[in-house]
């Protein structure tokens, strides 16, 4: 019996050591500077609040930490979409002026590999900027740094929340430089393809209600669009 | 005086060597004791050996589990795709109304959904209508979500767009023609696709079918038909 207990305690210690190594792995990091920052092409920033209660609409399966908003919105409870979230938000320029609306669908990705520090999600933005046009941004995002630096510390905290300064690039692909792909729809973006990068800045997170003070930013490269339907 | 000084030096030298020798002996004794201790611990004490084995098992076991076990396993419905005789395939999607409608955003409209939706005013979005739906396959099982944007703004030109997001498969982005056929079909072109739809091109048709009395979805349903073609491979 004492050997069994010794084995179990050792196994638990080994598992704990592995998880600690995973959590504090210094070789896993995430960029905080956008790949588009070093590009010489003009970039527009679309800023949004990442707090569901400050957006137009947010919905998920209704059982997550982050509650749907408004209260009576339909929930995504069916098995195929149970981990998907839908988000509709106002978009502002870097000067704080309202510039349009964005609809974001996000689902966890089967490419997630915790050992590699990859908590991946597939997401798309369907964006309308009045006077300018529409476009779609598709991307893979890596939430590992966000989970490690914001969400888990909030759960560990005795006060059930995290406060601090966090900024990271969420976009991980599909572009070779870790950029998202933009496909133009109508208006000035019609027939164009380009790149974009999404980042997130957090100052407060609660383990009971989710983001308290958080914003996101979409940096969209504009001038290096290529006309794909030139005929 | 000179000889007594020399004796003192010799004695000091003797004492230093003696102390150094004793130090070496002490270090040797400590090292031997250490070796004995660890030898006993590892090779004699079975309990400690079991504990160390447990640590190694825990490290490698958790590592193997984290590496091989799928963290995310998305639910998939059976694919219901028809192959066309002339190439490509057809897939039909269905949106039951009002059941599958999650959001309707239209400035100044009393029909905005859900209740309490704070939609931007007409001064910002004009007559732009944004909708979010759940999307079903031909067997009426929900397989994804979709957004539909429609506007008649002069600045951007009128447009109707769909973005269909299927978590297990990818996303389809299509732009529809404004006019519809006498049969009620509106046709659109696929602008982009991701993952399973990445290299495909094709068209999509949209049609609203009004509901009949007694239907659970009183308003009717939206029929979407994607006709997709894979790129031609290299000719050998």
CSV table of C-alpha atoms in Angstrom, one decimal:
chain,number,residue,atom,x,y,z
A,1,UNK,CA,0.0,0.0,0.0
A,2,UNK,CA,2.8,2.4,0.9
A,3,UNK,CA,4.4,1.8,-2.4
A,4,UNK,CA,1.2,2.6,-4.2
A,5,UNK,CA,0.8,5.9,-2.3
A,6,UNK,CA,4.5,6.7,-3.0
A,7,UNK,CA,3.9,6.0,-6.7
A,8,UNK,CA,0.7,8.2,-6.8
A,9,UNK,CA,2.4,11.1,-5.0
A,10,UNK,CA,5.3,10.9,-7.3
A,11,UNK,CA,3.1,10.8,-10.4
A,12,UNK,CA,1.1,13.8,-9.1
A,13,UNK,CA,4.4,15.6,-8.4
A,14,UNK,CA,5.7,14.7,-11.9
A,15,UNK,CA,2.4,15.9,-13.6
A,16,UNK,CA,2.6,19.1,-11.5
A,17,UNK,CA,6.2,19.7,-12.5
A,18,UNK,CA,5.3,19.2,-16.2
A,19,UNK,CA,2.3,21.6,-16.0
A,20,UNK,CA,4.5,24.2,-14.2
A,21,UNK,CA,7.1,23.8,-16.9
A,22,UNK,CA,4.4,24.3,-19.5
A,23,UNK,CA,3.0,27.4,-17.8
A,24,UNK,CA,6.4,29.1,-17.2
A,25,UNK,CA,8.0,27.9,-20.4
A,26,UNK,CA,10.3,30.9,-21.3
A,27,UNK,CA,10.6,29.7,-24.9
A,28,UNK,CA,7.0,30.3,-25.6
A,29,UNK,CA,6.2,33.9,-26.2
A,30,UNK,CA,3.9,36.0,-28.3
A,31,UNK,CA,4.7,39.1,-30.4
A,32,UNK,CA,3.5,42.4,-29.1
A,33,UNK,CA,4.5,44.3,-32.2
A,34,UNK,CA,2.4,44.0,-35.4
A,35,UNK,CA,4.2,42.6,-38.4
A,36,UNK,CA,2.5,45.5,-40.3
A,37,UNK,CA,4.3,48.0,-38.1
A,38,UNK,CA,7.5,47.6,-40.1
A,39,UNK,CA,5.7,47.7,-43.4
A,40,UNK,CA,5.8,50.9,-45.5
A,41,UNK,CA,2.2,50.6,-46.6
A,42,UNK,CA,-0.4,52.7,-44.9
A,43,UNK,CA,-2.4,51.0,-42.2
A,44,UNK,CA,-5.7,51.9,-40.7
A,45,UNK,CA,-6.6,50.9,-37.2
A,46,UNK,CA,-10.1,49.8,-36.2
A,47,UNK,CA,-10.5,49.9,-32.4
A,48,UNK,CA,-13.3,48.1,-30.6
A,49,UNK,CA,-14.2,47.4,-27.0
A,50,UNK,CA,-13.6,43.8,-26.1
A,51,UNK,CA,-16.0,43.9,-23.2
A,52,UNK,CA,-19.2,42.2,-24.3
A,53,UNK,CA,-21.5,44.6,-22.3
A,54,UNK,CA,-20.0,47.5,-24.3
A,55,UNK,CA,-20.6,45.9,-27.7
A,56,UNK,CA,-23.8,45.7,-29.8
A,57,UNK,CA,-24.3,42.0,-29.4
A,58,UNK,CA,-22.4,39.0,-28.0
A,59,UNK,CA,-23.5,35.4,-27.9
A,60,UNK,CA,-22.2,32.0,-27.1
A,61,UNK,CA,-23.5,28.8,-25.6
A,62,UNK,CA,-24.8,30.7,-22.6
A,63,UNK,CA,-22.9,28.5,-20.1
A,64,UNK,CA,-19.5,30.2,-20.4
A,65,UNK,CA,-18.0,32.7,-18.0
A,66,UNK,CA,-18.8,35.5,-20.4
A,67,UNK,CA,-22.6,36.0,-20.5
A,68,UNK,CA,-24.4,36.8,-23.8
A,69,UNK,CA,-25.5,40.4,-24.4
A,70,UNK,CA,-28.2,41.7,-24.6
A,71,UNK,CA,-29.9,39.3,-22.1
A,72,UNK,CA,-32.5,37.9,-24.5
A,73,UNK,CA,-30.2,37.1,-27.5
A,74,UNK,CA,-30.4,33.6,-28.9
A,75,UNK,CA,-27.7,31.2,-27.7
A,76,UNK,CA,-25.5,28.9,-29.7
A,77,UNK,CA,-26.2,25.7,-27.9
A,78,UNK,CA,-26.3,23.2,-30.8
A,79,UNK,CA,-23.5,20.7,-30.8
A,80,UNK,CA,-21.8,21.9,-34.0
A,81,UNK,CA,-21.6,25.5,-32.8
A,82,UNK,CA,-21.5,25.0,-29.0
A,83,UNK,CA,-18.0,26.5,-28.7
A,84,UNK,CA,-18.5,29.2,-31.3
A,85,UNK,CA,-19.1,32.9,-30.4
A,86,UNK,CA,-20.7,35.7,-32.4
A,87,UNK,CA,-19.8,39.3,-31.7
A,88,UNK,CA,-21.2,42.5,-33.2
A,89,UNK,CA,-19.3,45.7,-32.3
A,90,UNK,CA,-18.8,49.3,-33.2
A,91,UNK,CA,-15.5,50.1,-34.7
A,92,UNK,CA,-13.7,53.3,-34.1
A,93,UNK,CA,-10.7,55.0,-35.7
A,94,UNK,CA,-7.5,55.6,-33.7
A,95,UNK,CA,-8.9,59.1,-33.0
A,96,UNK,CA,-11.9,57.7,-31.4
A,97,UNK,CA,-14.4,58.4,-34.2
A,98,UNK,CA,-17.1,55.9,-35.1
A,99,UNK,CA,-16.2,54.4,-38.5
A,100,UNK,CA,-18.3,51.2,-38.9
A,101,UNK,CA,-19.5,47.9,-37.5
A,102,UNK,CA,-17.8,44.5,-37.4
A,103,UNK,CA,-19.2,41.0,-37.0
A,104,UNK,CA,-16.9,38.4,-35.6
A,105,UNK,CA,-17.4,34.6,-35.5
A,106,UNK,CA,-14.8,32.7,-33.6
A,107,UNK,CA,-14.4,28.9,-32.9
A,108,UNK,CA,-11.6,27.0,-31.2
A,109,UNK,CA,-9.3,25.2,-33.6
A,110,UNK,CA,-8.4,21.6,-33.7
A,111,UNK,CA,-4.8,22.8,-34.4
A,112,UNK,CA,-4.5,23.7,-30.7
A,113,UNK,CA,-1.3,22.2,-29.2
A,114,UNK,CA,-0.8,23.1,-25.6
A,115,UNK,CA,2.7,21.6,-25.5
A,116,UNK,CA,3.7,24.1,-28.2
A,117,UNK,CA,2.0,27.0,-26.4
A,118,UNK,CA,-0.8,27.2,-29.0
A,119,UNK,CA,-4.4,27.7,-28.0
A,120,UNK,CA,-5.7,28.3,-31.4
A,121,UNK,CA,-9.0,29.7,-32.7
A,122,UNK,CA,-10.4,30.2,-36.2
A,123,UNK,CA,-12.1,33.5,-36.6
A,124,UNK,CA,-13.6,35.8,-39.3
A,125,UNK,CA,-14.5,39.4,-39.3
A,126,UNK,CA,-17.3,40.6,-41.6
A,127,UNK,CA,-16.8,44.4,-41.6
A,128,UNK,CA,-18.8,47.3,-43.0
A,129,UNK,CA,-17.3,50.8,-43.1
A,130,UNK,CA,-19.9,53.3,-44.4
A,131,UNK,CA,-18.6,55.5,-47.3
A,132,UNK,CA,-15.8,53.0,-47.8
A,133,UNK,CA,-17.0,49.4,-48.2
A,134,UNK,CA,-17.1,45.9,-46.9
A,135,UNK,CA,-14.5,43.2,-46.5
A,136,UNK,CA,-13.8,39.9,-44.8
A,137,UNK,CA,-10.8,39.1,-42.6
A,138,UNK,CA,-10.0,35.5,-41.9
A,139,UNK,CA,-7.4,34.5,-39.4
A,140,UNK,CA,-6.1,32.0,-36.9
A,141,UNK,CA,-5.5,33.4,-33.4
A,142,UNK,CA,-3.4,32.2,-30.6
A,143,UNK,CA,-4.9,32.7,-27.2
A,144,UNK,CA,-2.2,31.0,-25.2
A,145,UNK,CA,-0.4,34.2,-24.0
A,146,UNK,CA,-3.8,35.8,-23.1
A,147,UNK,CA,-4.9,32.7,-21.1
A,148,UNK,CA,-1.5,32.4,-19.4
A,149,UNK,CA,-1.0,36.1,-18.5
A,150,UNK,CA,-4.6,37.3,-17.9
A,151,UNK,CA,-7.3,34.5,-17.6
A,152,UNK,CA,-5.4,32.0,-15.4
A,153,UNK,CA,-4.0,34.6,-13.0
A,154,UNK,CA,-7.6,36.0,-12.6
A,155,UNK,CA,-8.7,32.5,-11.5
A,156,UNK,CA,-5.7,32.1,-9.2
A,157,UNK,CA,-6.3,35.5,-7.6
A,158,UNK,CA,-8.1,35.5,-4.2
A,159,UNK,CA,-10.1,38.4,-5.4
A,160,UNK,CA,-11.2,36.6,-8.5
A,161,UNK,CA,-9.8,39.2,-10.9
A,162,UNK,CA,-6.7,40.3,-12.7
A,163,UNK,CA,-5.5,43.9,-13.0
A,164,UNK,CA,-2.5,45.0,-14.9
A,165,UNK,CA,-1.3,45.8,-18.4
A,166,UNK,CA,-1.4,43.2,-21.2
A,167,UNK,CA,-0.9,43.7,-24.9
A,168,UNK,CA,-0.3,41.1,-27.5
A,169,UNK,CA,-0.8,40.3,-31.1
A,170,UNK,CA,-3.6,37.7,-31.4
A,171,UNK,CA,-3.3,37.0,-35.1
A,172,UNK,CA,-1.1,33.9,-35.9
A,173,UNK,CA,-1.9,33.3,-39.6
A,174,UNK,CA,-2.7,32.2,-42.3
A,175,UNK,CA,-0.1,34.7,-43.7
A,176,UNK,CA,3.5,33.6,-43.6
A,177,UNK,CA,4.4,36.6,-41.4
A,178,UNK,CA,1.6,35.8,-39.0
A,179,UNK,CA,-0.9,38.1,-40.7
A,180,UNK,CA,-4.6,37.6,-41.4
A,181,UNK,CA,-6.0,37.6,-44.9
A,182,UNK,CA,-8.3,40.3,-46.1
A,183,UNK,CA,-10.7,39.9,-49.0
A,184,UNK,CA,-12.5,42.9,-50.3
A,185,UNK,CA,-16.3,42.9,-50.9
A,186,UNK,CA,-17.7,46.2,-52.0
A,187,UNK,CA,-16.9,49.9,-52.3
A,188,UNK,CA,-13.2,50.8,-52.4
A,189,UNK,CA,-12.3,47.4,-51.2
A,190,UNK,CA,-14.0,45.5,-54.0
A,191,UNK,CA,-11.9,42.9,-55.7
A,192,UNK,CA,-8.9,43.4,-53.5
A,193,UNK,CA,-6.8,41.2,-51.2
A,194,UNK,CA,-4.6,42.5,-48.4
A,195,UNK,CA,-3.4,41.7,-44.9
A,196,UNK,CA,-4.5,42.6,-41.3
A,197,UNK,CA,-3.4,42.0,-37.8
A,198,UNK,CA,-5.6,41.9,-34.6
A,199,UNK,CA,-4.2,42.7,-31.2
A,200,UNK,CA,-5.7,42.9,-27.7
A,201,UNK,CA,-5.0,45.2,-24.8
A,202,UNK,CA,-6.3,44.2,-21.4
A,203,UNK,CA,-6.3,46.1,-18.1
A,204,UNK,CA,-8.9,44.1,-16.1
A,205,UNK,CA,-10.4,40.6,-16.2
A,206,UNK,CA,-12.7,38.9,-13.8
A,207,UNK,CA,-13.0,35.2,-13.4
A,208,UNK,CA,-16.7,35.5,-12.7
A,209,UNK,CA,-17.8,37.9,-15.6
A,210,UNK,CA,-15.0,37.9,-18.0
A,211,UNK,CA,-13.3,41.0,-19.5
A,212,UNK,CA,-13.8,44.2,-17.5
A,213,UNK,CA,-11.4,46.6,-19.2
A,214,UNK,CA,-10.2,45.4,-22.5
A,215,UNK,CA,-10.0,46.6,-26.1
A,216,UNK,CA,-9.0,45.2,-29.4
A,217,UNK,CA,-7.5,46.6,-32.5
A,218,UNK,CA,-7.6,45.5,-36.1
A,219,UNK,CA,-4.7,46.9,-38.2
A,220,UNK,CA,-5.6,46.8,-41.8
A,221,UNK,CA,-3.0,47.3,-44.6
A,222,UNK,CA,-4.7,49.3,-47.3
A,223,UNK,CA,-2.5,50.4,-50.2
A,224,UNK,CA,-0.9,47.1,-51.1
A,225,UNK,CA,-4.2,45.7,-52.3
A,226,UNK,CA,-3.9,43.5,-55.4
A,227,UNK,CA,-6.7,43.5,-57.9
A,228,UNK,CA,-7.6,39.9,-58.3
A,229,UNK,CA,-10.4,40.3,-60.9
A,230,UNK,CA,-8.7,42.6,-63.2
A,231,UNK,CA,-10.6,41.6,-66.2
B,1,UNK,CA,67.0,34.9,18.2
B,2,UNK,CA,67.5,33.9,14.6
B,3,UNK,CA,67.3,30.2,15.2
B,4,UNK,CA,64.1,30.6,17.3
B,5,UNK,CA,62.5,32.5,14.5
B,6,UNK,CA,63.4,29.7,12.0
B,7,UNK,CA,61.8,27.1,14.3
B,8,UNK,CA,58.6,29.1,14.5
B,9,UNK,CA,58.4,29.3,10.7
B,10,UNK,CA,59.0,25.5,10.4
B,11,UNK,CA,56.3,24.8,13.1
B,12,UNK,CA,53.8,27.1,11.4
B,13,UNK,CA,54.5,25.3,8.0
B,14,UNK,CA,54.0,21.9,9.7
B,15,UNK,CA,50.7,23.1,11.3
B,16,UNK,CA,49.3,24.4,8.0
B,17,UNK,CA,50.1,21.1,6.2
B,18,UNK,CA,48.5,19.1,9.0
B,19,UNK,CA,45.3,21.2,8.9
B,20,UNK,CA,45.2,20.9,5.1
B,21,UNK,CA,45.6,17.2,5.4
B,22,UNK,CA,42.8,16.9,8.0
B,23,UNK,CA,40.6,19.1,5.8
B,24,UNK,CA,41.1,16.7,2.9
B,25,UNK,CA,40.3,13.8,5.1
B,26,UNK,CA,37.1,15.5,6.4
B,27,UNK,CA,36.0,16.3,2.8
B,28,UNK,CA,36.7,12.7,1.8
B,29,UNK,CA,34.6,11.5,4.8
B,30,UNK,CA,31.7,13.8,3.9
B,31,UNK,CA,31.8,12.7,0.2
B,32,UNK,CA,31.8,9.0,1.3
B,33,UNK,CA,28.9,9.6,3.6
B,34,UNK,CA,27.0,11.4,0.8
B,35,UNK,CA,27.6,8.5,-1.7
B,36,UNK,CA,26.5,6.0,0.9
B,37,UNK,CA,23.3,8.1,1.6
B,38,UNK,CA,22.3,8.4,-2.1
B,39,UNK,CA,23.2,4.8,-2.7
B,40,UNK,CA,21.0,3.7,0.1
B,41,UNK,CA,18.2,6.0,-1.0
B,42,UNK,CA,18.2,5.0,-4.7
B,43,UNK,CA,19.3,1.3,-4.5
B,44,UNK,CA,18.2,0.1,-1.2
B,45,UNK,CA,15.1,2.2,-0.3
B,46,UNK,CA,12.4,0.8,-2.5
B,47,UNK,CA,9.9,3.3,-1.3
B,48,UNK,CA,12.1,6.2,-2.6
B,49,UNK,CA,12.7,4.4,-5.9
B,50,UNK,CA,9.0,4.0,-6.4
B,51,UNK,CA,8.5,7.7,-5.6
B,52,UNK,CA,11.2,8.7,-8.2
B,53,UNK,CA,9.6,6.3,-10.7
B,54,UNK,CA,6.3,8.0,-10.1
B,55,UNK,CA,7.7,11.5,-10.8
B,56,UNK,CA,9.2,10.3,-14.1
B,57,UNK,CA,5.9,8.6,-14.9
B,58,UNK,CA,4.0,11.8,-14.1
B,59,UNK,CA,6.3,13.9,-16.2
B,60,UNK,CA,6.2,11.7,-19.3
B,61,UNK,CA,2.6,10.6,-18.9
B,62,UNK,CA,1.3,14.2,-18.8
B,63,UNK,CA,3.6,15.1,-21.6
B,64,UNK,CA,2.3,12.3,-23.8
B,65,UNK,CA,-1.2,13.1,-22.9
B,66,UNK,CA,-0.7,16.8,-23.7
B,67,UNK,CA,0.9,16.0,-27.0
B,68,UNK,CA,-1.3,13.2,-28.3
B,69,UNK,CA,-4.8,13.8,-26.8
B,70,UNK,CA,-6.9,16.2,-28.8
B,71,UNK,CA,-7.7,19.3,-26.8
B,72,UNK,CA,-10.4,20.5,-29.2
B,73,UNK,CA,-12.7,18.0,-30.9
B,74,UNK,CA,-15.3,19.8,-32.9
B,75,UNK,CA,-18.7,18.1,-33.4
B,76,UNK,CA,-19.3,17.3,-37.1
B,77,UNK,CA,-22.5,16.5,-38.9
B,78,UNK,CA,-22.6,14.1,-41.8
B,79,UNK,CA,-21.7,15.9,-45.1
B,80,UNK,CA,-24.6,16.1,-47.5
B,81,UNK,CA,-22.9,17.1,-50.7
B,82,UNK,CA,-24.1,16.2,-54.2
B,83,UNK,CA,-21.6,15.8,-57.0
B,84,UNK,CA,-22.6,17.5,-60.2
B,85,UNK,CA,-22.3,15.6,-63.5
B,86,UNK,CA,-20.3,18.3,-65.1
B,87,UNK,CA,-17.9,18.8,-62.2
B,88,UNK,CA,-18.0,20.4,-58.8
B,89,UNK,CA,-20.5,19.8,-56.1
B,90,UNK,CA,-23.6,21.3,-54.6
B,91,UNK,CA,-24.5,21.7,-51.0
B,92,UNK,CA,-27.7,23.1,-49.6
B,93,UNK,CA,-28.1,25.1,-46.5
B,94,UNK,CA,-31.3,26.2,-44.8
B,95,UNK,CA,-32.2,28.9,-42.3
B,96,UNK,CA,-35.6,28.5,-40.6
B,97,UNK,CA,-37.4,31.7,-39.7
B,98,UNK,CA,-37.8,33.1,-37.2
B,99,UNK,CA,-36.2,30.2,-35.2
B,100,UNK,CA,-32.7,30.6,-36.5
B,101,UNK,CA,-32.5,34.4,-36.6
B,102,UNK,CA,-30.2,35.7,-33.9
B,103,UNK,CA,-30.0,39.3,-34.8
B,104,UNK,CA,-31.6,41.9,-37.1
B,105,UNK,CA,-30.0,45.3,-37.0
B,106,UNK,CA,-31.7,48.0,-39.0
B,107,UNK,CA,-31.8,51.7,-38.0
B,108,UNK,CA,-35.2,53.0,-37.1
B,109,UNK,CA,-36.9,49.6,-37.4
B,110,UNK,CA,-39.2,48.2,-34.8
B,111,UNK,CA,-38.3,44.7,-35.9
B,112,UNK,CA,-34.8,44.8,-34.6
B,113,UNK,CA,-33.8,41.6,-32.8
B,114,UNK,CA,-33.1,40.8,-30.0
B,115,UNK,CA,-35.0,43.1,-27.6
B,116,UNK,CA,-32.6,45.7,-26.2
B,117,UNK,CA,-30.3,45.8,-29.2
B,118,UNK,CA,-28.5,49.1,-29.3
B,119,UNK,CA,-28.1,49.5,-33.1
B,120,UNK,CA,-26.3,52.6,-34.5
B,121,UNK,CA,-28.7,55.2,-35.9
B,122,UNK,CA,-29.6,56.0,-39.5
B,123,UNK,CA,-27.1,58.9,-39.5
B,124,UNK,CA,-24.3,56.4,-39.3
B,125,UNK,CA,-25.5,53.2,-41.0
B,126,UNK,CA,-28.3,54.5,-43.3
B,127,UNK,CA,-30.5,51.7,-44.5
B,128,UNK,CA,-27.8,49.0,-43.9
B,129,UNK,CA,-29.3,45.8,-42.6
B,130,UNK,CA,-27.2,43.3,-40.7
B,131,UNK,CA,-28.5,39.9,-39.7
B,132,UNK,CA,-27.0,36.9,-38.0
B,133,UNK,CA,-28.4,33.4,-38.4
B,134,UNK,CA,-27.8,29.8,-37.5
B,135,UNK,CA,-27.3,27.7,-40.6
B,136,UNK,CA,-28.6,24.2,-41.0
B,137,UNK,CA,-27.8,21.4,-43.5
B,138,UNK,CA,-30.4,19.6,-45.6
B,139,UNK,CA,-31.2,17.3,-42.7
B,140,UNK,CA,-32.2,20.3,-40.6
B,141,UNK,CA,-29.2,20.0,-38.2
B,142,UNK,CA,-27.4,23.2,-37.2
B,143,UNK,CA,-23.9,23.2,-38.7
B,144,UNK,CA,-22.8,26.9,-38.5
B,145,UNK,CA,-23.6,30.5,-38.2
B,146,UNK,CA,-23.9,33.2,-40.9
B,147,UNK,CA,-23.9,37.0,-41.2
B,148,UNK,CA,-25.8,38.8,-44.0
B,149,UNK,CA,-25.1,42.5,-44.8
B,150,UNK,CA,-27.3,44.5,-47.2
B,151,UNK,CA,-27.2,48.1,-48.1
B,152,UNK,CA,-28.3,50.5,-50.9
B,153,UNK,CA,-25.8,53.2,-50.0
B,154,UNK,CA,-24.6,55.2,-53.0
B,155,UNK,CA,-21.1,55.7,-51.6
B,156,UNK,CA,-20.2,52.0,-51.6
B,157,UNK,CA,-22.7,50.8,-54.2
B,158,UNK,CA,-25.6,48.5,-53.3
B,159,UNK,CA,-24.6,45.1,-52.0
B,160,UNK,CA,-25.8,42.0,-50.4
B,161,UNK,CA,-23.2,39.8,-48.8
B,162,UNK,CA,-23.1,36.5,-46.9
B,163,UNK,CA,-20.3,35.2,-44.6
B,164,UNK,CA,-21.1,31.6,-43.6
B,165,UNK,CA,-18.9,30.2,-40.8
B,166,UNK,CA,-18.8,26.4,-40.2
B,167,UNK,CA,-16.6,25.7,-37.2
B,168,UNK,CA,-15.6,22.2,-38.4
B,169,UNK,CA,-15.0,23.2,-42.0
B,170,UNK,CA,-14.2,26.9,-42.7
B,171,UNK,CA,-15.9,30.0,-44.0
B,172,UNK,CA,-17.5,31.0,-47.2
B,173,UNK,CA,-17.7,34.7,-48.3
B,174,UNK,CA,-20.1,35.5,-51.1
B,175,UNK,CA,-21.5,38.6,-52.8
B,176,UNK,CA,-25.0,38.4,-54.2
B,177,UNK,CA,-26.5,40.1,-57.2
B,178,UNK,CA,-29.2,42.5,-56.2
B,179,UNK,CA,-31.9,41.3,-58.7
B,180,UNK,CA,-33.4,37.9,-58.4
B,181,UNK,CA,-34.7,35.5,-61.1
B,182,UNK,CA,-38.5,35.0,-61.7
B,183,UNK,CA,-38.2,31.8,-59.7
B,184,UNK,CA,-37.1,33.9,-56.7
B,185,UNK,CA,-33.4,33.0,-56.8
B,186,UNK,CA,-30.7,35.6,-56.2
B,187,UNK,CA,-27.2,34.4,-57.4
B,188,UNK,CA,-23.9,35.4,-56.0
B,189,UNK,CA,-20.2,34.8,-56.5
B,190,UNK,CA,-17.9,33.3,-54.0
B,191,UNK,CA,-15.3,35.9,-53.0
B,192,UNK,CA,-13.2,33.9,-50.6
B,193,UNK,CA,-13.1,30.6,-48.7
B,194,UNK,CA,-11.1,29.4,-45.8
B,195,UNK,CA,-9.8,25.9,-44.8
B,196,UNK,CA,-12.0,23.3,-46.5
B,197,UNK,CA,-13.2,26.0,-48.9
B,198,UNK,CA,-9.8,27.6,-49.4
B,199,UNK,CA,-9.1,26.6,-53.0
B,200,UNK,CA,-12.7,26.4,-54.2
B,201,UNK,CA,-14.5,28.8,-56.4
B,202,UNK,CA,-18.1,29.0,-57.4
B,203,UNK,CA,-21.5,30.5,-56.9
B,204,UNK,CA,-24.2,30.6,-54.3
B,205,UNK,CA,-28.0,31.0,-54.7
B,206,UNK,CA,-30.3,32.5,-52.2
B,207,UNK,CA,-34.1,32.1,-52.1
B,208,UNK,CA,-36.8,32.9,-49.5
B,209,UNK,CA,-39.5,30.3,-49.3
B,210,UNK,CA,-42.6,31.5,-47.4
B,211,UNK,CA,-44.0,29.3,-44.7
B,212,UNK,CA,-47.2,27.4,-44.9
B,213,UNK,CA,-50.0,27.4,-42.3
B,214,UNK,CA,-49.2,25.0,-39.6
B,215,UNK,CA,-45.4,25.1,-40.0
B,216,UNK,CA,-43.4,25.4,-36.9
B,217,UNK,CA,-41.4,28.2,-38.6
B,218,UNK,CA,-44.3,30.4,-39.6
B,219,UNK,CA,-42.3,33.0,-41.6
B,220,UNK,CA,-40.7,30.4,-43.9
B,221,UNK,CA,-37.1,29.6,-44.6
B,222,UNK,CA,-34.1,30.9,-46.5
B,223,UNK,CA,-32.6,28.4,-48.9
B,224,UNK,CA,-28.9,28.7,-49.8
B,225,UNK,CA,-27.3,26.6,-52.4
B,226,UNK,CA,-23.5,26.6,-52.8
B,227,UNK,CA,-22.1,25.3,-56.1
B,228,UNK,CA,-18.4,24.9,-55.7
B,229,UNK,CA,-15.6,23.8,-58.0
B,230,UNK,CA,-12.1,22.7,-57.2
B,231,UNK,CA,-9.2,24.3,-59.2
B,232,UNK,CA,-8.0,22.3,-62.2
B,233,UNK,CA,-4.8,20.3,-61.6
B,234,UNK,CA,-1.8,20.4,-63.8
B,235,UNK,CA,-2.4,18.7,-67.2
B,236,UNK,CA,0.0,15.8,-67.7
